[in-house]
mmCIF file of C-alpha atoms in Angstrom:
data_model
loop_
_atom_site.group_PDB
_atom_site.id
_atom_site.type_symbol
_atom_site.label_atom_id
_atom_site.label_comp_id
_atom_site.label_asym_id
_atom_site.label_seq_id
_atom_site.Cartn_x
_atom_site.Cartn_y
_atom_site.Cartn_z
ATOM 1 C CA UNK A 1 15.339 -55.706 45.446
ATOM 2 C CA UNK A 2 16.861 -58.408 43.423
ATOM 3 C CA UNK A 3 20.253 -58.128 41.719
ATOM 4 C CA UNK A 4 20.299 -59.629 38.278
ATOM 5 C CA UNK A 5 23.692 -60.780 38.941
ATOM 6 C CA UNK A 6 22.128 -62.936 41.667
ATOM 7 C CA UNK A 7 20.465 -65.111 38.725
ATOM 8 C CA UNK A 8 22.121 -68.252 37.271
ATOM 9 C CA UNK A 9 24.304 -66.958 33.673
ATOM 10 C CA UNK A 10 23.909 -62.993 34.417
ATOM 11 C CA UNK A 11 27.481 -61.691 34.954
ATOM 12 C CA UNK A 12 27.801 -57.591 34.893
ATOM 13 C CA UNK A 13 27.696 -57.239 31.135
ATOM 14 C CA UNK A 14 25.060 -59.027 30.469
ATOM 15 C CA UNK A 15 23.316 -57.325 33.425
ATOM 16 C CA UNK A 16 24.490 -53.812 32.004
ATOM 17 C CA UNK A 17 23.058 -54.592 28.803
ATOM 18 C CA UNK A 18 19.468 -56.076 30.253
ATOM 19 C CA UNK A 19 19.592 -52.673 32.510
ATOM 20 C CA UNK A 20 20.081 -50.701 29.288
ATOM 21 C CA UNK A 21 17.114 -52.359 27.818
ATOM 22 C CA UNK A 22 15.033 -51.430 30.481
ATOM 23 C CA UNK A 23 15.230 -54.865 32.227
ATOM 24 C CA UNK A 24 16.552 -54.240 35.214
ATOM 25 C CA UNK A 25 15.087 -56.731 37.836
ATOM 26 C CA UNK A 26 15.154 -60.788 37.797
ATOM 27 C CA UNK A 27 10.891 -60.128 38.046
ATOM 28 C CA UNK A 28 11.154 -58.301 34.835
ATOM 29 C CA UNK A 29 13.690 -60.587 32.617
ATOM 30 C CA UNK A 30 10.923 -63.384 33.697
ATOM 31 C CA UNK A 31 7.965 -61.025 32.360
ATOM 32 C CA UNK A 32 9.786 -60.185 29.176
ATOM 33 C CA UNK A 33 10.858 -63.956 28.629
ATOM 34 C CA UNK A 34 13.821 -64.508 27.351
ATOM 35 C CA UNK A 35 12.944 -64.031 24.032
ATOM 36 C CA UNK A 36 11.795 -60.966 24.562
ATOM 37 C CA UNK A 37 14.537 -60.010 26.444
ATOM 38 C CA UNK A 38 16.927 -61.313 23.400
ATOM 39 C CA UNK A 39 15.280 -59.215 21.106
ATOM 40 C CA UNK A 40 15.650 -56.258 23.028
ATOM 41 C CA UNK A 41 19.154 -56.203 23.387
ATOM 42 C CA UNK A 42 19.733 -57.780 19.476
ATOM 43 C CA UNK A 43 18.501 -54.095 18.763
ATOM 44 C CA UNK A 44 20.707 -52.461 21.271
ATOM 45 C CA UNK A 45 23.528 -54.522 20.994
ATOM 46 C CA UNK A 46 23.520 -56.606 17.267
ATOM 47 C CA UNK A 47 26.929 -58.178 18.237
ATOM 48 C CA UNK A 48 24.952 -60.321 20.754
ATOM 49 C CA UNK A 49 24.675 -64.030 19.637
ATOM 50 C CA UNK A 50 22.615 -67.181 20.321
ATOM 51 C CA UNK A 51 24.353 -68.204 23.733
ATOM 52 C CA UNK A 52 22.896 -64.826 24.850
ATOM 53 C CA UNK A 53 19.872 -66.337 24.498
ATOM 54 C CA UNK A 54 20.364 -69.506 25.864
ATOM 55 C CA UNK A 55 21.718 -67.677 28.619
ATOM 56 C CA UNK A 56 18.469 -66.222 29.223
ATOM 57 C CA UNK A 57 16.413 -68.406 29.286
ATOM 58 C CA UNK A 58 18.614 -70.891 31.699
ATOM 59 C CA UNK A 59 18.415 -67.353 34.166
ATOM 60 C CA UNK A 60 14.956 -67.639 33.988
ATOM 61 C CA UNK A 61 14.469 -72.041 34.335
ATOM 62 C CA UNK A 62 17.530 -71.656 37.313
ATOM 63 C CA UNK A 63 19.820 -73.849 35.006
ATOM 64 C CA UNK A 64 23.120 -73.619 33.789
ATOM 65 C CA UNK A 65 22.723 -72.525 30.102
ATOM 66 C CA UNK A 66 24.677 -75.096 28.921
ATOM 67 C CA UNK A 67 22.467 -78.020 30.565
ATOM 68 C CA UNK A 68 19.034 -76.660 28.735
ATOM 69 C CA UNK A 69 16.733 -79.128 27.120
ATOM 70 C CA UNK A 70 17.910 -80.164 23.463
ATOM 71 C CA UNK A 71 14.527 -79.315 22.501
ATOM 72 C CA UNK A 72 14.787 -76.119 24.162
ATOM 73 C CA UNK A 73 18.021 -74.813 22.596
ATOM 74 C CA UNK A 74 16.379 -75.874 19.605
ATOM 75 C CA UNK A 75 13.518 -73.347 19.513
ATOM 76 C CA UNK A 76 15.954 -71.376 20.713
ATOM 77 C CA UNK A 77 17.334 -71.213 18.094
ATOM 78 C CA UNK A 78 14.971 -71.230 15.339
ATOM 79 C CA UNK A 79 13.826 -67.521 17.054
ATOM 80 C CA UNK A 80 17.565 -66.049 16.810
ATOM 81 C CA UNK A 81 17.425 -67.641 13.474
ATOM 82 C CA UNK A 82 14.185 -65.950 12.349
ATOM 83 C CA UNK A 83 15.739 -62.771 13.888
ATOM 84 C CA UNK A 84 18.575 -62.703 10.754
ATOM 85 C CA UNK A 85 18.367 -59.766 9.111
ATOM 86 C CA UNK A 86 15.926 -57.710 10.812
ATOM 87 C CA UNK A 87 17.762 -55.437 12.511
#
């Protein structure tokens, strides 16, 4: 079984947090998608921020989070903004 840390942008701390919310493999992250994974993280770890969401999406797309397309970043930011005040 592949480790989360084998994915780009996913370090030990992010892997630990993802595992705590039930996402413990790359396949589970890809199945959940970045928004669902971020939502779960935000519920348990309110301090996670937009960069975490970018990192998750980058991991799924296999690109450095800084290299996500501008339109993808805008969509992810809108999603993150929509969660503010819900925790």
